Tab-separated table of C-alpha atoms and ligand atoms in Angstrom:
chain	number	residue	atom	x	y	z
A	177	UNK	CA	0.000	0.000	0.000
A	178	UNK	CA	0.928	3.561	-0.237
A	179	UNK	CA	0.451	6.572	2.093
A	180	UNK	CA	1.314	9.527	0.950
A	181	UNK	CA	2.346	11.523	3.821
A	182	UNK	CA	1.197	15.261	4.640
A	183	UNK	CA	4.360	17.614	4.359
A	184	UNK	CA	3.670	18.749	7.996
A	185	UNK	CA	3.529	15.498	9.017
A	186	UNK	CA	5.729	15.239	12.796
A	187	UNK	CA	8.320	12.438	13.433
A	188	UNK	CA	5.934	11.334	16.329
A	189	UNK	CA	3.088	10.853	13.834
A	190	UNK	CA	4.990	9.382	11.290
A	191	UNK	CA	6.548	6.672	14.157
A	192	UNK	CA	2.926	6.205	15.113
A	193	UNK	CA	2.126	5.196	11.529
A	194	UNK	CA	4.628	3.395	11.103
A	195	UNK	CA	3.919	1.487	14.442
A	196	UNK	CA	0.649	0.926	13.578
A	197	UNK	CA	1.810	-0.588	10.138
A	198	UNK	CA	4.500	-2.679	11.717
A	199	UNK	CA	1.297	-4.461	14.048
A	200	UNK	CA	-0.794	-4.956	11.132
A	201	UNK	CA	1.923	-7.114	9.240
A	202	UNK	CA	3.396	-4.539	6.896
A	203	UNK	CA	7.560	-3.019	7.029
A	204	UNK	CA	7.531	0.319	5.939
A	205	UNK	CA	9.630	1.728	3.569
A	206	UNK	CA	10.398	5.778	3.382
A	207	UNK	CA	10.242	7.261	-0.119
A	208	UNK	CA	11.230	11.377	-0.278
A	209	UNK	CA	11.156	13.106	-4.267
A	210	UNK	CA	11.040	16.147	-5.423
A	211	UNK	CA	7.673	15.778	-5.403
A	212	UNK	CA	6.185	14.597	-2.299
A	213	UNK	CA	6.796	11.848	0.728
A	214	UNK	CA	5.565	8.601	1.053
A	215	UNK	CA	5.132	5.538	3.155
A	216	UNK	CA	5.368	2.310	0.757
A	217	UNK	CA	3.665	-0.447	3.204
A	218	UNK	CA	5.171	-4.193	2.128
A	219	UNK	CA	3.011	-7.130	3.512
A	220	UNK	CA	0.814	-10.256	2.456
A	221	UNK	CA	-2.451	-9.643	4.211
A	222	UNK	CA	-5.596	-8.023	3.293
A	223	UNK	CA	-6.318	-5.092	5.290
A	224	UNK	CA	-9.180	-2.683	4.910
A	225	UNK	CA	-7.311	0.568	4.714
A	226	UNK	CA	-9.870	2.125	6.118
A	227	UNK	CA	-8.291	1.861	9.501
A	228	UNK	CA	-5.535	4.094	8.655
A	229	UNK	CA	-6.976	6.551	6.848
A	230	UNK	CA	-7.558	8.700	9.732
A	231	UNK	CA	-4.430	8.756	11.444
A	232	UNK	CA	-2.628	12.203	11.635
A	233	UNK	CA	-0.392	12.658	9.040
A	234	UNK	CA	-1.608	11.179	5.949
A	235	UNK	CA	-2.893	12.790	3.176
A	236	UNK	CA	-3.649	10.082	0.964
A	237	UNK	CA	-4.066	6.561	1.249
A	238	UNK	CA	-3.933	3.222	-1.482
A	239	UNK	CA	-3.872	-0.588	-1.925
A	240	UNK	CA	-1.494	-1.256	-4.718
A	241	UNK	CA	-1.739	-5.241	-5.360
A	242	UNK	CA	1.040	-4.978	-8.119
A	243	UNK	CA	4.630	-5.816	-7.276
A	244	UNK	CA	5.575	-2.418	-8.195
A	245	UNK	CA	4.019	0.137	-6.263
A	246	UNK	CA	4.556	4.153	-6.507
A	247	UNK	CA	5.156	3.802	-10.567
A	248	UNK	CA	1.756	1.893	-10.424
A	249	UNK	CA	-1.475	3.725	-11.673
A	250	UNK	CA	-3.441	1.863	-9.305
A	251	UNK	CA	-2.152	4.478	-7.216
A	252	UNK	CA	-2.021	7.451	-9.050
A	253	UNK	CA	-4.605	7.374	-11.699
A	254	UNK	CA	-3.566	11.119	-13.500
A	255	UNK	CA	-0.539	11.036	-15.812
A	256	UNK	CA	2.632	12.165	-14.741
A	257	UNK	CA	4.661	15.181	-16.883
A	258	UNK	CA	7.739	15.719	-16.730
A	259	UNK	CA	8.823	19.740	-17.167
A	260	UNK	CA	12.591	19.990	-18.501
A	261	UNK	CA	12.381	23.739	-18.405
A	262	UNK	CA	11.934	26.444	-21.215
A	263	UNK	CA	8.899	24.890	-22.201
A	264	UNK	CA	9.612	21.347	-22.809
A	265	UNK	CA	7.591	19.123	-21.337
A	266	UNK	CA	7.123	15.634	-21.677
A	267	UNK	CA	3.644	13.525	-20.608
A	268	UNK	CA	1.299	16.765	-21.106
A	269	UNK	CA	-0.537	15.037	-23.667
A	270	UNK	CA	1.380	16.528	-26.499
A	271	UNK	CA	3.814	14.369	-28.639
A	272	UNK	CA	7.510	14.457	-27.626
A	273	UNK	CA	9.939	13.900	-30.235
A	274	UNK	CA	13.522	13.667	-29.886
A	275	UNK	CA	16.299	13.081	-32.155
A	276	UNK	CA	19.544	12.742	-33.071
A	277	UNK	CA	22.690	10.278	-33.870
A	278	UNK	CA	23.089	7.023	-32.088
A	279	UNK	CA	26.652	8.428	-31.383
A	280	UNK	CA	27.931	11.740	-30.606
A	281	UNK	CA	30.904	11.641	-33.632
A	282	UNK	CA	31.833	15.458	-34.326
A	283	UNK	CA	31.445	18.901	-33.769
A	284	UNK	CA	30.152	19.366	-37.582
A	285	UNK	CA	27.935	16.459	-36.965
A	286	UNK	CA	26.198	17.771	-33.591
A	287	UNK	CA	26.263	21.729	-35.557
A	288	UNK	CA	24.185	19.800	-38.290
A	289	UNK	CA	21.674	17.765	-36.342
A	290	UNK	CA	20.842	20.953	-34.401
A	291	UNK	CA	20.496	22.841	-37.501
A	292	UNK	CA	17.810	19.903	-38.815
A	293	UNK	CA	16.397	19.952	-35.359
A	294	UNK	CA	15.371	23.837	-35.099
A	295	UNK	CA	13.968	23.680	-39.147
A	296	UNK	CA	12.253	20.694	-37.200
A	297	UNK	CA	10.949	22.645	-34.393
A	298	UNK	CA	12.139	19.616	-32.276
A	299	UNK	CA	13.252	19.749	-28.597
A	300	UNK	CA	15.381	17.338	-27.820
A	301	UNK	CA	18.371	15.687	-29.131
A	302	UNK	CA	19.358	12.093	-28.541
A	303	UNK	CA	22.840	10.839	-29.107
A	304	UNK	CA	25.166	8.911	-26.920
A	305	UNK	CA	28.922	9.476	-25.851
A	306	UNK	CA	29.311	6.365	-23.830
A	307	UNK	CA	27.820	3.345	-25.879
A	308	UNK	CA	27.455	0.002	-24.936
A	309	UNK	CA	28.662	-1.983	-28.192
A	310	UNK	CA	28.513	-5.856	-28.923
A	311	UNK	CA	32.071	-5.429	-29.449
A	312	UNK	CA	34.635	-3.716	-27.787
A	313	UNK	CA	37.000	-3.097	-30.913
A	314	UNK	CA	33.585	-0.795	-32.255
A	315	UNK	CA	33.309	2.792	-31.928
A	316	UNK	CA	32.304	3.110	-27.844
A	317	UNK	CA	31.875	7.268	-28.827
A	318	UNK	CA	33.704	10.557	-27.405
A	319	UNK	CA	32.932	10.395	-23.634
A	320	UNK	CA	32.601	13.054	-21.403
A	321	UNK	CA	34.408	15.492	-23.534
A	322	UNK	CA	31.941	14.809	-26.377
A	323	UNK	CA	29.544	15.635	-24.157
A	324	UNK	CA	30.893	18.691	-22.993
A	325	UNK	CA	30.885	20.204	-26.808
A	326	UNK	CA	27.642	18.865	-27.589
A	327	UNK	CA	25.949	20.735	-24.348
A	328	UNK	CA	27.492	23.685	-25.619
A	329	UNK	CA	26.102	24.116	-28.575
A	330	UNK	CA	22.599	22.430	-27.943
A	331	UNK	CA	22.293	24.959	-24.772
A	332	UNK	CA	22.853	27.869	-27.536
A	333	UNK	CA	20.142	26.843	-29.763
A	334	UNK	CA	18.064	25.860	-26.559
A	335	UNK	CA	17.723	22.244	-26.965
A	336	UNK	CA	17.751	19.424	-24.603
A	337	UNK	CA	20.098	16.184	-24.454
A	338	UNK	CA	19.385	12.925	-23.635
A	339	UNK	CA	21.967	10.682	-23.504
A	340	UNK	CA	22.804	7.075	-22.240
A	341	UNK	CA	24.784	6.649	-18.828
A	342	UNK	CA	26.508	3.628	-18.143
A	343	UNK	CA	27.843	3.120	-15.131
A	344	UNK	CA	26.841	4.936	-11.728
A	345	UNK	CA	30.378	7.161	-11.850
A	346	UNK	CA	29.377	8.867	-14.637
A	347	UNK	CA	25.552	10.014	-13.254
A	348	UNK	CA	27.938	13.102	-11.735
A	349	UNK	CA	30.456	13.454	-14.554
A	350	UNK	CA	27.346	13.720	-16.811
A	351	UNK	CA	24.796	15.450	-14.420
A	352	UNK	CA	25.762	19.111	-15.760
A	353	UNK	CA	25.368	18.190	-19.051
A	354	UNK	CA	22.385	16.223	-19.906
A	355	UNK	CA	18.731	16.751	-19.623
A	356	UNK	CA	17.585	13.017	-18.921
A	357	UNK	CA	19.957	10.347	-18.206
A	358	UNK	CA	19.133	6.806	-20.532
A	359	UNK	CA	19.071	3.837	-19.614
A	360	UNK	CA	19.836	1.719	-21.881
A	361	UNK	CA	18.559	-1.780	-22.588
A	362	UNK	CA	21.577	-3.598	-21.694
A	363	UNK	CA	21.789	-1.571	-17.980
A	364	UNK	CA	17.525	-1.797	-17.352
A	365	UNK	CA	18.964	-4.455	-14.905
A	366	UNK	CA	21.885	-2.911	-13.512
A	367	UNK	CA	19.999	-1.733	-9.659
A	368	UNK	CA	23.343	-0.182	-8.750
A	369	UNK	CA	22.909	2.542	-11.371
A	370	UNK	CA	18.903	2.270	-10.830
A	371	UNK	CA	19.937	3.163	-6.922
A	372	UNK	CA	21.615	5.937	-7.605
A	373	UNK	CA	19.557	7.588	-10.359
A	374	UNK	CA	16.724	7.415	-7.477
A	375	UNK	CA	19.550	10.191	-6.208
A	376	UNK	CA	18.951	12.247	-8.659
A	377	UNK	CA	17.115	15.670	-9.445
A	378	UNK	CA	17.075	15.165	-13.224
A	379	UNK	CA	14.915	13.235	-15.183
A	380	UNK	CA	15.767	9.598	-16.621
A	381	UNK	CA	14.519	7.591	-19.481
A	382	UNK	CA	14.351	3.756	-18.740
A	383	UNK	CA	14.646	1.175	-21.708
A	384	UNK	CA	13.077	-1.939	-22.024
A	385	UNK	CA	15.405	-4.827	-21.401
A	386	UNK	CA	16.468	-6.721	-24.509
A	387	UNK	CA	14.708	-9.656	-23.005
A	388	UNK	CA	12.718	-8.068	-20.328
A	389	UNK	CA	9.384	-8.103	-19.609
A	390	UNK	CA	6.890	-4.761	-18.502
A	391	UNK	CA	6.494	-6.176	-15.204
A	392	UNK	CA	10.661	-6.013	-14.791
A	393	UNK	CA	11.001	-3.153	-16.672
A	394	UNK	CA	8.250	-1.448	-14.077
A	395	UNK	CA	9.980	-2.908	-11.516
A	396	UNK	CA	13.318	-1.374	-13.052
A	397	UNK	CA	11.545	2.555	-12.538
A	398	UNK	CA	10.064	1.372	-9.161
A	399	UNK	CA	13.903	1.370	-8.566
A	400	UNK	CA	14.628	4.995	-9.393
A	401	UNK	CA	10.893	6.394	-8.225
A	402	UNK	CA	11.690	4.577	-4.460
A	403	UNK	CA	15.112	5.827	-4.833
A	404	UNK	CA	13.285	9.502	-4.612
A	405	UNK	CA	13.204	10.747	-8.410
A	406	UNK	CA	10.064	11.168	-9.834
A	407	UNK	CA	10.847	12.463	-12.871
A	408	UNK	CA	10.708	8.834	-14.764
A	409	UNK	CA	9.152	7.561	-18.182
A	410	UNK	CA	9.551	4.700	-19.842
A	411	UNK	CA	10.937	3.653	-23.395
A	412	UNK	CA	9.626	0.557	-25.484
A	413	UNK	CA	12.388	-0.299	-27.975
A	414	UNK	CA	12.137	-3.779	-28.974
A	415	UNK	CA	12.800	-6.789	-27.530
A	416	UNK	CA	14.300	-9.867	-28.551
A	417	UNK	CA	12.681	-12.959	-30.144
A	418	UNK	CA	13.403	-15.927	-32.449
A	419	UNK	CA	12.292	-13.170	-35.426
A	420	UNK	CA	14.969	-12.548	-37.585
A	421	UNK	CA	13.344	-10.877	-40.305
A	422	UNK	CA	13.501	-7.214	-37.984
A	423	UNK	CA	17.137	-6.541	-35.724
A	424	UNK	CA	14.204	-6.560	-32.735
A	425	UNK	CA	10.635	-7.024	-32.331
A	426	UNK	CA	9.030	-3.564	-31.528
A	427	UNK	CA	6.356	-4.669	-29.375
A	428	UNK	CA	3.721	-2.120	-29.900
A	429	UNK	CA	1.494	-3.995	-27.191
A	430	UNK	CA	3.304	-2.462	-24.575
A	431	UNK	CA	2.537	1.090	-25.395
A	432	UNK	CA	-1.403	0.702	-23.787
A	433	UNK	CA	0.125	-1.733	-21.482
A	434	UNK	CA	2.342	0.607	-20.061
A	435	UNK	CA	0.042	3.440	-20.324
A	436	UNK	CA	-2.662	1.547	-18.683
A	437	UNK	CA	-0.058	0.010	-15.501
A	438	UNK	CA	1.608	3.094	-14.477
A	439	UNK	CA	1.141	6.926	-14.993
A	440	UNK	CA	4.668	7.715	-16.081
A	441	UNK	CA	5.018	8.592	-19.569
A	442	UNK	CA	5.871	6.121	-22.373
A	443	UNK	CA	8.158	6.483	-25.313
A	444	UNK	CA	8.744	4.197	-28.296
A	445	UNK	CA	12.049	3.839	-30.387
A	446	UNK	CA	11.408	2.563	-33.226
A	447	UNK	CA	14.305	2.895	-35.075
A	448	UNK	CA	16.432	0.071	-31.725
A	449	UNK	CA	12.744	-1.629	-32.522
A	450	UNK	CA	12.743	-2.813	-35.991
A	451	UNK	CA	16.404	-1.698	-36.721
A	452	UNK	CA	15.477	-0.893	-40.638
A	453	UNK	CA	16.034	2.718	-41.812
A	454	UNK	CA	12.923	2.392	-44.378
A	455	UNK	CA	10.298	1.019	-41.489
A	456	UNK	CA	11.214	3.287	-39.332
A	457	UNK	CA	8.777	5.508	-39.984
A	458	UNK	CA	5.676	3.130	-40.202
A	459	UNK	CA	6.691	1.882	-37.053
A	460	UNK	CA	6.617	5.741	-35.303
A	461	UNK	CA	3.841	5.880	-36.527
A	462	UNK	CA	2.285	2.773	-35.301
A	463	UNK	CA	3.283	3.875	-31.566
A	464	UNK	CA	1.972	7.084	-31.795
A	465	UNK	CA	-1.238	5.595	-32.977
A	466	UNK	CA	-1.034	3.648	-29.915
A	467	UNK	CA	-0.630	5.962	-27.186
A	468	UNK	CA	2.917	6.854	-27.254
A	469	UNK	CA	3.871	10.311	-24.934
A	470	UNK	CA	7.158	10.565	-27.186
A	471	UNK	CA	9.128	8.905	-29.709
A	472	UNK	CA	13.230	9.010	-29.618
A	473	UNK	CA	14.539	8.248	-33.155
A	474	UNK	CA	18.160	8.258	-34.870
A	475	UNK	CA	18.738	10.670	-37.667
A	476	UNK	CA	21.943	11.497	-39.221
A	477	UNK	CA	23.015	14.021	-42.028
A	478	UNK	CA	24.704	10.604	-43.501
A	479	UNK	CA	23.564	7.672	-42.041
A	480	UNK	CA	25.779	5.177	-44.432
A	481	UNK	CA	28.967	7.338	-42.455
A	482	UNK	CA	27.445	6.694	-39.018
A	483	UNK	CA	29.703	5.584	-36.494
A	484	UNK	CA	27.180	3.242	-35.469
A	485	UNK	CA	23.548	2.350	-36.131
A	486	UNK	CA	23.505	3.950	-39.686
A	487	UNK	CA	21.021	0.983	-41.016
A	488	UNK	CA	18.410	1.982	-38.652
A	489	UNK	CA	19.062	5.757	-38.864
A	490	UNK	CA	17.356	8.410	-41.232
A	491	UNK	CA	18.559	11.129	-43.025
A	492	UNK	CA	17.634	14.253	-42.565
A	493	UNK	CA	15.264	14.291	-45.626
A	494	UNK	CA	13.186	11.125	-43.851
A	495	UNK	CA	13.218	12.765	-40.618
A	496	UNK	CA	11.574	15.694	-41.529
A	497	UNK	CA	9.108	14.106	-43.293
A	498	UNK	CA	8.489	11.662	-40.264
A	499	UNK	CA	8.265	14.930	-38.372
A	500	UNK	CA	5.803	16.078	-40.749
A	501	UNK	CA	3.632	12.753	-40.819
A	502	UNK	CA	3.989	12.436	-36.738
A	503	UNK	CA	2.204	16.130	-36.235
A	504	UNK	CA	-0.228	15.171	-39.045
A	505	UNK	CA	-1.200	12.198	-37.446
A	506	UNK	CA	-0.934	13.730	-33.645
A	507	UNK	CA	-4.270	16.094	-34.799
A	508	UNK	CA	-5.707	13.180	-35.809
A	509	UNK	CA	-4.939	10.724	-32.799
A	510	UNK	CA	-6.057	13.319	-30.554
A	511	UNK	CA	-9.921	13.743	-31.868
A	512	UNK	CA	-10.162	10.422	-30.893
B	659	PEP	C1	20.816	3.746	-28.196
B	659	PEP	O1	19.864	4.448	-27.844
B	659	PEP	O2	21.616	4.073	-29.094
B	659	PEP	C2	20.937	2.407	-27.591
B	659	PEP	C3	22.114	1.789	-27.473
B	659	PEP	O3	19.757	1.916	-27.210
B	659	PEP	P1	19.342	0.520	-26.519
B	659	PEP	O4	19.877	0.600	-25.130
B	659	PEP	O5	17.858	0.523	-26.615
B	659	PEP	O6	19.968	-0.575	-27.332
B	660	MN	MN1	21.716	3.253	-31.457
């Protein structure tokens, strides 16, 4: 169960509370975000919460059957939005979209991408400086120095980065510079790094695991949420299966799945999702259709030079005109 606790709320009530919870069966564990303060009450029996309800000090009070339990909507049935600042916001019921490179390569390359990105009227710029390759004699990008020219220039034209951290050292080497911190699919496991993101006042973007289910990777954000950040949503980009006909198989299912277990937002990738440049763009569209907050895409001004990724990755021709088709279809989606 959760109890949301009243921001007055004493130390005497809340050991009261807690008391109380300890004799009915249930450990309490304390959850502070930017947000708000909470009492997440583990335990196996029924109770009717009814008997708590009116103890000082709580403002709210829910039974949450699912594992998970503050990223679950059982809880919290309004969406949750995520405000990056100068406008951007993600989870408002407006379509995110943010693009760039897989990798970070070069100055010309990130002066380029913005340049496509402001014709675009787009946002936020993906692109990663720490990658996580199959193999290690591939390009692993420019690190934190990459990073460091990249913010430059995005901050200029006023654009946001999102880019993939690795490891939990680099969460403060990167925390300057980036807008949300990625997960990637290979890390949506790692609880070490899911710890300390909880840490964090910045907003983070959790991949699906390459074989992971929704309930882990829900699990995976109740990490980070319990951890104390709020700011959270969730990215569907593929998963693998015994299809080879696709690099992996977007699973458009989990869009409403997602939508309809938790109220953080949801955002596909299709291009880590089918992994063909020339379905890209059906497939964006397909999530949108189905209730995508966002979609993160590559785009490159040469995708056959890319450092990595360049067979799933559109020029800048095709991303404009999967801009073009997204807002099209947005008007449409949202009469519905
Ligand atoms: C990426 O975004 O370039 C990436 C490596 O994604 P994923 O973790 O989904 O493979
Ligand atoms: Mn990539």
């Amino acid at each position: 169960m959760i109890l949301q606790l009243q921001p007055a709320i004493t130390s005497s009530e809340k050991q009261s509370i807690v008391g109380t919870l300890a004799r009915l069966g249930f450990k309490s564990n304390e959850v502070t975000t930017q947000r708000a303060h909470y009492l997440v009450g583990i335990g196996k029996k029924e109770i009717d919460i009814r008997q708590l309800g009116n103890l000082p000090g709580i403002q709210d009070i829910h039974h949450v059957s699912d594992e998970y339990k503050l990223v679950s909507r059982k809880w919290k049935i309004a969406h949750s939005v995520i405000d990056l600042g100068d406008g951007v916001i993600i989870g408002d019921g407006s379509l995110s979209i943010m693009a760039g490179p897989c990798s970070i390569e070069t100055e010309a390359q990130v002066d380029a991408t913005i340049d496509h990105l402001l014709k675009s009227g787009i946002r936020i710029m993906r692109g990663g400086v720490f990658k996580p390759r199959s193999s290690p004699y591939a390009f692993r990008g420019l690190g934190i120095e990459g990073l460091k020219m990249w913010h430059t220039k995005a901050r200029a034209a006023g654009i946001k980065i999102v880019s993939e951290v690795m490891q939990v050292s680099q969460i403060a080497d990167m925390y300057d510079y980036v807008d949300i911190f990625q997960v990637g699919a290979r890390n949506t496991q790692n609880f070490n790094l899911l710890d300390e993101l909880g840490k964090v006042d910045k907003a983070v973007m959790i991949k699906r695991g390459i074989s992971g289910t929704i309930e882990e990777l829900l699990s995976s954000a109740e990490y980070v949420f319990s951890g104390g950040n709020e700011k959270l949503m969730l990215c569907e980009r593929g998963i693998r299966t015994y299809e080879r006909a696709s690099r992996n198989t977007m699973d458009i299912n989990a869009i409403p799945i997602l939508k309809e277990k938790s109220h953080l937002p949801v955002v596909a990738d299709p291009s880590h999702g089918i992994g063909i440049r020339d379905f890209v763009e059906p497939v964006a569209l397909a999530a949108l259709v189905a209730g995508a907050d966002g979609i993160i895409y590559e785009t490159h001004q040469r995708p056959e030079e890319a450092f990595s990724d360049g067979q799933q990755t559109l020029d800048f021709v095709e991303s404009a005109t999967l801009i073009k088709k997204l807002k099209k279809l947005e008007e449409v989606v949202r009469q519905f």
